[in-house]
Short mmCIF file of C-alpha atoms in Angstrom, two decimals:
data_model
loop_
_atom_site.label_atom_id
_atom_site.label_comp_id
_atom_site.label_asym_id
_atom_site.label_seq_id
_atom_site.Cartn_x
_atom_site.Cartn_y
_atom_site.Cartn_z
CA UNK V 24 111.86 106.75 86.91
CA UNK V 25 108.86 107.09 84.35
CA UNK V 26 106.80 109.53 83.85
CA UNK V 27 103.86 108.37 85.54
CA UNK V 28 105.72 108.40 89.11
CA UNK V 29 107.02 111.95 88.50
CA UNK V 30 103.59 113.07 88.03
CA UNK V 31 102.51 111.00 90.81
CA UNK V 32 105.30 112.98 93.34
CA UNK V 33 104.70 116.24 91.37
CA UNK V 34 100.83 116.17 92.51
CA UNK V 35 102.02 116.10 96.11
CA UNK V 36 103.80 119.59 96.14
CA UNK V 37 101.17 121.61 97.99
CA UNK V 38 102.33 118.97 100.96
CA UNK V 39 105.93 119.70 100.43
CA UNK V 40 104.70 123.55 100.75
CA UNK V 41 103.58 122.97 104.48
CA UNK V 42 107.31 122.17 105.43
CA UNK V 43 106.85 124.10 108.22
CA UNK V 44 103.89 121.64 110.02
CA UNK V 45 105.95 118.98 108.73
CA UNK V 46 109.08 119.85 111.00
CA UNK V 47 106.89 120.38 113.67
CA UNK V 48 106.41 116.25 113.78
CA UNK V 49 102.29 117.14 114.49
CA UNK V 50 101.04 114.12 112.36
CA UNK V 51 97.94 114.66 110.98
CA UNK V 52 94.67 112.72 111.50
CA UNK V 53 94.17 109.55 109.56
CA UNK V 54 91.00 108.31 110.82
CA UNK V 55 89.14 109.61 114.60
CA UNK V 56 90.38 107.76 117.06
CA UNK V 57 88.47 105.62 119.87
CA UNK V 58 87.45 107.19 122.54
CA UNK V 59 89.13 107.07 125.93
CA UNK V 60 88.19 106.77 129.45
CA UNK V 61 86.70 110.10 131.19
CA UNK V 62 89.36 111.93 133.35
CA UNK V 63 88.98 111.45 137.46
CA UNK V 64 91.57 113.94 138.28
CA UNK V 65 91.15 116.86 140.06
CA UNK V 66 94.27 119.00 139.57
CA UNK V 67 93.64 122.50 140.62
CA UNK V 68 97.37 123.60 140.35
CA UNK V 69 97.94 122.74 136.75
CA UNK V 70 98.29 125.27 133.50
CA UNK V 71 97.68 124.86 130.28
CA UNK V 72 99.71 127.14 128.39
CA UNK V 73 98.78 127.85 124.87
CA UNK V 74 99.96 130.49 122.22
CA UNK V 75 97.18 131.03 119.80
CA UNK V 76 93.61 129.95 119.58
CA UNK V 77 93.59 128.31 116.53
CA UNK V 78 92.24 124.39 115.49
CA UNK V 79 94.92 122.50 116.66
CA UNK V 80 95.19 124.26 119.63
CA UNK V 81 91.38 124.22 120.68
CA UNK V 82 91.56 120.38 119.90
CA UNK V 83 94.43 120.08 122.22
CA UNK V 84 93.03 122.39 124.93
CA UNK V 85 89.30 120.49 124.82
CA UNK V 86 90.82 117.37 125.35
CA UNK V 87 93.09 118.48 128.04
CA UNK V 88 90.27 120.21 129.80
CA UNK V 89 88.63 116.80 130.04
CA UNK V 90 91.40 115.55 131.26
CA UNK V 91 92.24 117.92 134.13
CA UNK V 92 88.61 119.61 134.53
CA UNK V 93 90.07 122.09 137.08
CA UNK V 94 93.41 123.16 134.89
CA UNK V 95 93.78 126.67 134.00
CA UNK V 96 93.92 127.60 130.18
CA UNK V 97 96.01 130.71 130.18
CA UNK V 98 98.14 132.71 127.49
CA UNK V 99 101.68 131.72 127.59
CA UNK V 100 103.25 135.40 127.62
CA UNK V 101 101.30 135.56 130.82
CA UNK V 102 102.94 134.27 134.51
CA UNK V 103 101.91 131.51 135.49
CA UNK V 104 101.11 130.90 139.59
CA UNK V 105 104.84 130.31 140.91
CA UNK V 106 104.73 127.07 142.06
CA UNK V 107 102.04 125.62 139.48
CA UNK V 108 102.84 122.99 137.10
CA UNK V 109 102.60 124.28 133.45
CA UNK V 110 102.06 122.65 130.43
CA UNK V 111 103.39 124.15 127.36
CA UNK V 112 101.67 123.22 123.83
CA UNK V 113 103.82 124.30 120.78
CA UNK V 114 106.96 125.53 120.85
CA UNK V 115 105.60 129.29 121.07
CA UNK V 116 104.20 128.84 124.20
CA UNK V 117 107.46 126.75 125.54
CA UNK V 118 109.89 129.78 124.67
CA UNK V 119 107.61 132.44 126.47
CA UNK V 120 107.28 129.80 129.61
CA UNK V 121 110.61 129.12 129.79
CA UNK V 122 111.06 133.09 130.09
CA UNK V 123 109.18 133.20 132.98
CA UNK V 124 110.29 133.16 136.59
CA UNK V 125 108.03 130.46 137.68
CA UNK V 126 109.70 127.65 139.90
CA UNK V 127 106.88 125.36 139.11
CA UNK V 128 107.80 121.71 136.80
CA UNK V 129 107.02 122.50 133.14
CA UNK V 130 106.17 119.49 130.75
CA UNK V 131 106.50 120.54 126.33
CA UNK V 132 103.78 118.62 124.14
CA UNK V 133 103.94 119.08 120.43
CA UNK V 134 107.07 120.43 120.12
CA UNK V 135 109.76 118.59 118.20
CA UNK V 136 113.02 117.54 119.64
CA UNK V 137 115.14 119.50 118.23
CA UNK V 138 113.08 122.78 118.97
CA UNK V 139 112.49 121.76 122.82
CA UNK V 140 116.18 121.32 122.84
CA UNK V 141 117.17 124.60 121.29
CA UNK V 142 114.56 125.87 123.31
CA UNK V 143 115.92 124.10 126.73
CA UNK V 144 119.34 125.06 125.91
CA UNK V 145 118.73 129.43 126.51
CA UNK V 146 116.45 128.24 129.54
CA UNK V 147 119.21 129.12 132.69
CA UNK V 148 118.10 127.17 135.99
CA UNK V 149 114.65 126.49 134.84
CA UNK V 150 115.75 123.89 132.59
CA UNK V 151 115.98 121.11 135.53
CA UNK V 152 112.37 121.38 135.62
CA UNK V 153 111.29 120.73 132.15
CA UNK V 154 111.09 117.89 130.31
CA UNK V 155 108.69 116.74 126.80
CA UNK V 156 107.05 114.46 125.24
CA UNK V 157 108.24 114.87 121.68
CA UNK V 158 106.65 115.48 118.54
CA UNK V 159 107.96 113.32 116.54
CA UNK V 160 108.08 108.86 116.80
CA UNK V 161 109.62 107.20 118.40
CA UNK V 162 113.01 106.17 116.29
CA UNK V 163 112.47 102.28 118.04
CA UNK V 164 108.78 102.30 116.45
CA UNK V 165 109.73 103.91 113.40
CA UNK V 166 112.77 101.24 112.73
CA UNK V 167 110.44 98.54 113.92
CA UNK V 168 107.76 99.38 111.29
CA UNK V 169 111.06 98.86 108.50
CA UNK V 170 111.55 95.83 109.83
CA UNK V 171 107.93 95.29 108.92
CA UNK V 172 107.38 96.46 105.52
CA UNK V 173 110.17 95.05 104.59
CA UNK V 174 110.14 91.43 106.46
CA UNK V 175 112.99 91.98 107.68
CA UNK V 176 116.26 93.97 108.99
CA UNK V 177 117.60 96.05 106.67
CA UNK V 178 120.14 98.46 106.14
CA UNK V 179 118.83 101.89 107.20
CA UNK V 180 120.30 105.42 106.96
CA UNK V 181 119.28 108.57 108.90
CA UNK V 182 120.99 111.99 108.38
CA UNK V 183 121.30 113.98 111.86
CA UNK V 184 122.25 118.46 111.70
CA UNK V 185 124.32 119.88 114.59
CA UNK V 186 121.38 120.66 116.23
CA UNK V 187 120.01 116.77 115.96
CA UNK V 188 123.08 115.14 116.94
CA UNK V 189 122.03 114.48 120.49
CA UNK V 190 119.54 112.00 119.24
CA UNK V 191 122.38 109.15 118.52
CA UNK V 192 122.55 107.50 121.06
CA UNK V 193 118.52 106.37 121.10
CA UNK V 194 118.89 105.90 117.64
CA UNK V 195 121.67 103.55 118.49
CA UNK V 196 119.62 101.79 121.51
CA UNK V 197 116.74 101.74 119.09
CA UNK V 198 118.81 100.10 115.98
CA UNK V 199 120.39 97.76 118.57
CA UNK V 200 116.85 96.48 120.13
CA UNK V 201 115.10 95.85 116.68
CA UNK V 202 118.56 94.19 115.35
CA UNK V 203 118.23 97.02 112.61
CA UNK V 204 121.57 97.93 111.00
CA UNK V 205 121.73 101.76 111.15
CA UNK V 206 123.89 104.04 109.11
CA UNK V 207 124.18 107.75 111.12
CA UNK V 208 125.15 110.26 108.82
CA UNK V 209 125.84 113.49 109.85
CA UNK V 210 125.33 116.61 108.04
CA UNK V 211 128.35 119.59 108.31
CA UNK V 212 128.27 122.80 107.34
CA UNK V 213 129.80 122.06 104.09
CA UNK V 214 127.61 119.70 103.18
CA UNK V 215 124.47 119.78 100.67
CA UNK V 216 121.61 117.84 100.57
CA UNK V 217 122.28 115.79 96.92
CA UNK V 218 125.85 114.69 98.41
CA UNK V 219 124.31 113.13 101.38
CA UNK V 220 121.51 111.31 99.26
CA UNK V 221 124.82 110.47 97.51
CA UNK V 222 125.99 108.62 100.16
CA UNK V 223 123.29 107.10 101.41
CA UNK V 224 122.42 105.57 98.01
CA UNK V 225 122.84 102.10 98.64
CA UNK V 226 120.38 102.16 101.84
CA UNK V 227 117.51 100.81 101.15
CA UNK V 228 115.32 102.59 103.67
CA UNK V 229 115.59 106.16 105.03
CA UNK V 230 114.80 107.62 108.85
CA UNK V 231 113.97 110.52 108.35
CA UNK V 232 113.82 112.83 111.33
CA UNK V 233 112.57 116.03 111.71
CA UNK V 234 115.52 118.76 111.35
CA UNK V 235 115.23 122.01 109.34
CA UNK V 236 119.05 121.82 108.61
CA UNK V 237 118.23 118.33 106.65
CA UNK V 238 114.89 118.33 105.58
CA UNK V 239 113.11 122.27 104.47
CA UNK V 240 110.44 123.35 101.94
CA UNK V 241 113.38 124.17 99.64
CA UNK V 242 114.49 120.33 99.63
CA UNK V 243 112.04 117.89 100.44
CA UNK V 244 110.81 117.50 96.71
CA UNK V 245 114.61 116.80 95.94
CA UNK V 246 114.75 114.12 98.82
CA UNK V 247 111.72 112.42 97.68
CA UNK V 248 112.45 112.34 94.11
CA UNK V 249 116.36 110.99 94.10
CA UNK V 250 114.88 108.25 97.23
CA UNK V 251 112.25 107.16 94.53
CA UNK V 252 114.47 106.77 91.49
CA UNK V 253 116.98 104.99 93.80
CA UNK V 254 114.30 102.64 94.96
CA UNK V 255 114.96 103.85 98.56
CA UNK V 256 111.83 103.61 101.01
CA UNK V 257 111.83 106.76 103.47
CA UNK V 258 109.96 106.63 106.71
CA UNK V 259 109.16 109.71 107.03
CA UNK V 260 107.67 111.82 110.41
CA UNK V 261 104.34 112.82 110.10
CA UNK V 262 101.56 111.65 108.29
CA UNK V 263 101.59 114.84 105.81
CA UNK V 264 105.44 113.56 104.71
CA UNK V 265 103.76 109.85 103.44
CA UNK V 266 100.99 111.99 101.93
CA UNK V 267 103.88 113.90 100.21
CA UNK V 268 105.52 110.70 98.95
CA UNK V 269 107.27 109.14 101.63
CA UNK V 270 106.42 105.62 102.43
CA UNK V 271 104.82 105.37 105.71
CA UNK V 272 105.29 106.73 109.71
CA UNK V 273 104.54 105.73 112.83
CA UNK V 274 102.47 108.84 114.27
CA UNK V 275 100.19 109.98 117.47
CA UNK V 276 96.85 111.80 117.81
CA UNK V 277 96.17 115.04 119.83
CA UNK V 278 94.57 112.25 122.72
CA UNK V 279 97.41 109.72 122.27
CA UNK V 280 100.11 112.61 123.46
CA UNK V 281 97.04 113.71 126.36
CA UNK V 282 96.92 110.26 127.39
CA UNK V 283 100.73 109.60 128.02
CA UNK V 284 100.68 113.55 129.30
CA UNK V 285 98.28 112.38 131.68
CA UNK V 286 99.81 109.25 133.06
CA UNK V 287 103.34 111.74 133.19
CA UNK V 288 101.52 114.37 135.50
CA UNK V 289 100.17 111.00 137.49
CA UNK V 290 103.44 110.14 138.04
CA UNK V 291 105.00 113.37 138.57
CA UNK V 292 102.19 113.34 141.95
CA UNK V 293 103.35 110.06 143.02
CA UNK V 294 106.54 110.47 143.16
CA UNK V 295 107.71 114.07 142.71
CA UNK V 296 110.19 113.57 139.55
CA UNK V 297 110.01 114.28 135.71
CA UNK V 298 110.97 111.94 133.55
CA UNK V 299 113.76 112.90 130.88
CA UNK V 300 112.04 113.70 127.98
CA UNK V 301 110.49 110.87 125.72
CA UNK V 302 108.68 110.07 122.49
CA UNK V 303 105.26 109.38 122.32
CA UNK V 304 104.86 105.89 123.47
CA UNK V 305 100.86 105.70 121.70
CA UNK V 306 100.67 105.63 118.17
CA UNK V 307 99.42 104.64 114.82
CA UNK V 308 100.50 103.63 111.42
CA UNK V 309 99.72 105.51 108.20
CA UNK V 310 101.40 103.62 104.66
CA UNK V 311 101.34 105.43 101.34
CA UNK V 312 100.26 102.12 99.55
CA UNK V 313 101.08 104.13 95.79
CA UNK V 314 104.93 104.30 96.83
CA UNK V 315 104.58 100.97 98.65
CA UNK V 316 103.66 98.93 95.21
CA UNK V 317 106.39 101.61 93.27
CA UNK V 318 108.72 99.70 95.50
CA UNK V 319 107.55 96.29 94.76
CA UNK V 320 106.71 96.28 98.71
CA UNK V 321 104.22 93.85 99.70
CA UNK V 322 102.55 95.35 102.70
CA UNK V 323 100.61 93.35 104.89
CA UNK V 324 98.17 93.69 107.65
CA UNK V 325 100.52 93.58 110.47
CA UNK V 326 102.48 96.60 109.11
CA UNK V 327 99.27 98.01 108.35
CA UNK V 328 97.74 97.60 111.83
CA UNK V 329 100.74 98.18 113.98
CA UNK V 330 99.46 100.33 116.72
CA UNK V 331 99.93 100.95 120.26
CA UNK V 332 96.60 102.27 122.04
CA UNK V 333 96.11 103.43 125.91
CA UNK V 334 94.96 100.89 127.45
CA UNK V 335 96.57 98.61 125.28
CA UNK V 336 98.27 95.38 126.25
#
C-alpha cells in the first residue's frame, strides 16, 4: 500500500476512537432527511423510556412525541404503569426495563443485536414480551448493496463472536435471496483478529457486523488497514465506520427506525402480537468514494441512491 493511502486511513483515527458509537450500529446523519407525514395516533398507554437526556436521545424522544402525542417520556430506572407498553431507546434504558416487573409488551430501538440479545437472555418471563428493531442493517440490504458496487455476486466473508452466532441463519436467508456467496467465519476464544483477516484474505468484500468480540477500538485500525492492502472492500455498519475507511453501509435515521416503530405499535393494536425482532426495513446509503476509487470500484448512481423511504414503493 503507498504512502498516500496510509495517511489517508491514518487521518481517520479519531473515528476509530468512537468504537464505542460504532458498536452501537447508530449510523450517523448523512444529509436531513424528508419529512414525514404528521402522527394521527392517540396512544395514551404508551412509554417512552429513555436513559439520559442527551442529543441523540432528545432527537429520538421529539420525534417520537410527534408520533404518539399522548406517550409518556419517563426515566427508565423508574416503573412503568403495569400493563403499559414501553419503549426502550438504548440499551441502558432496555436493561433497567427489563428489570422491572411490568407485564406490559416492551419494543428495543437503537440497540444492537447482539446487546438486545445479551440483554434478553438475563430477562426471566419478561422476555416473551419484548422484541427490537435492531441497530444495525439489515445483512439482506447490506449484501445487496455488494452486489451493487461491485456489479455483481461476489464472494463475501463475515466473522460472527459467540455472542453473534445467532445471526447465521438470516445471514444465510439473506446470502441465499441476493444469490451472494457467503463465507461465515466464526471467531473462538483462541482466535486473534490478524488470523481471521488471514483467512478471509481471498474475499473480496467484508460484512462486517457489529460485535465487540470482532471489531473494538483496539482493532479496527488493524482491520481496515490489512482489508486495504489486500484490496478487500468492507461494508461496514454505521456511517462513522465508512467515514473511518470502510467502503460504504446501508444505514437508518432517528425517523426511519420511528417510522417502522410506529407501523410495529400499529400492528401490535390490530392484532395483539410482537413481531420477532427485525432490522430496520428504511434506510439509506452512505459510500466512501476515496476507498471506492483505491479499489478501482466504479460506483454508480444506483449504488449511490439505493434507498428505501416510508412511504416508499
Amino acid at each position: 500500500m503507498s504512502p498516500s493511502a496510509i495517511v489517508h486511513l491514518q487521518s481517520r483515527r479519531r473515528w476509530l476512537a468512537r468504537a464505542g458509537v460504532l458498536l452501537m450500529g447508530m449510523g450517523a446523519a448523512a444529509a436531513r432527511p424528508a419529512p414525514l407525514p404528521a402522527a394521527t395516533r392517540d396512544r395514551r398507554d404508551l412509554v417512552i423510556a429513555v436513559s439520559d437526556s442527551g442529543e441523540s436521545t432528545r432527537k429520538v424522544v421529539t420525534d417520537l412525541r410527534r408520533r404518539f402525542p399522548r406517550a409518556q417520556v419517563s426515566d427508565a430506572k423508574a416503573p412503568a404503569a403495569r400493563k403499559a407498553m414501553v419503549i426502550a431507546v438504548g440499551p441502558v434504558a432496555l436493561r433497567a426495563v427489563m428489570a422491572d416487573v411490568g407485564e406490559g409488551p416492551v419494543v428495543s430501538v437503537f440497540t444492537s443485536s447482539q446487546v438486545y440479545h445479551s440483554i434478553i437472555e438475563t430477562a426471566g418471563e419478561r422476555r416473551s414480551g419484548a422484541t427490537a428493531i435492531y441497530a444495525e442493517p439489515s445483512p439482506a440490504a447490506q449484501l445487496r448493496l455488494v452486489g451493487m458496487l461491485f456489479k455483481r455476486p461476489v464472494r463475501t466473508a463475515v466473522v460472527l463472536g459467540g455472542r453473534t452466532a445467532f445471526l447465521e441463519p438470516s445471514l444465510q436467508r439473506a446470502a441465499a435471496a441476493t444469490k451472494m456467496p457467503l463465507v461465515v467465519e466464526n471467531y473462538g476464544a483462541g482466535d486473534s483478529i490478524n488470523g481471521i483477516l488471514s483467512r478471509t484474505s481471498d474475499a473480496p468484500a467484508i460484512l462486517a457486523i457489529p460485535d465487540s468480540l470482532v471489531y473494538n477500538s483496539e482493532n479496527l485500525r488493524t482491520v481496515l488497514l490489512t482489508t486495504y492492502r489486500n484490496g478487500q472492500a468492507v461494508v461496514g455498519f454505521s456511517a462513522a465506520l465508512v467515514r473511518a475507511g470502510a467502503l460504504a453501509t446501508t444505514y437508518s435515521e432517528v425517523e426511519e427506525i420511528n417510522a417502522q416503530l410506529e407501523e410495529l405499535v400499529n400492528d401490535y393494536d390490530g392484532n395483539g402480537r410482537l413481531p420477532e425482532p427485525q432490522f430496520p426495513k428504511y434506510f439509506r446509503t452512505l459510500i466512501n468514494e476515496d476507498v471506492a476509487r483505491s479499489l478501482n470500484l466504479v460506483v454508480d448512481e444506483i449504488a449511490r441512491n439505493f434507498a428505501y423511504r416510508p412511504g416508499q414503493r
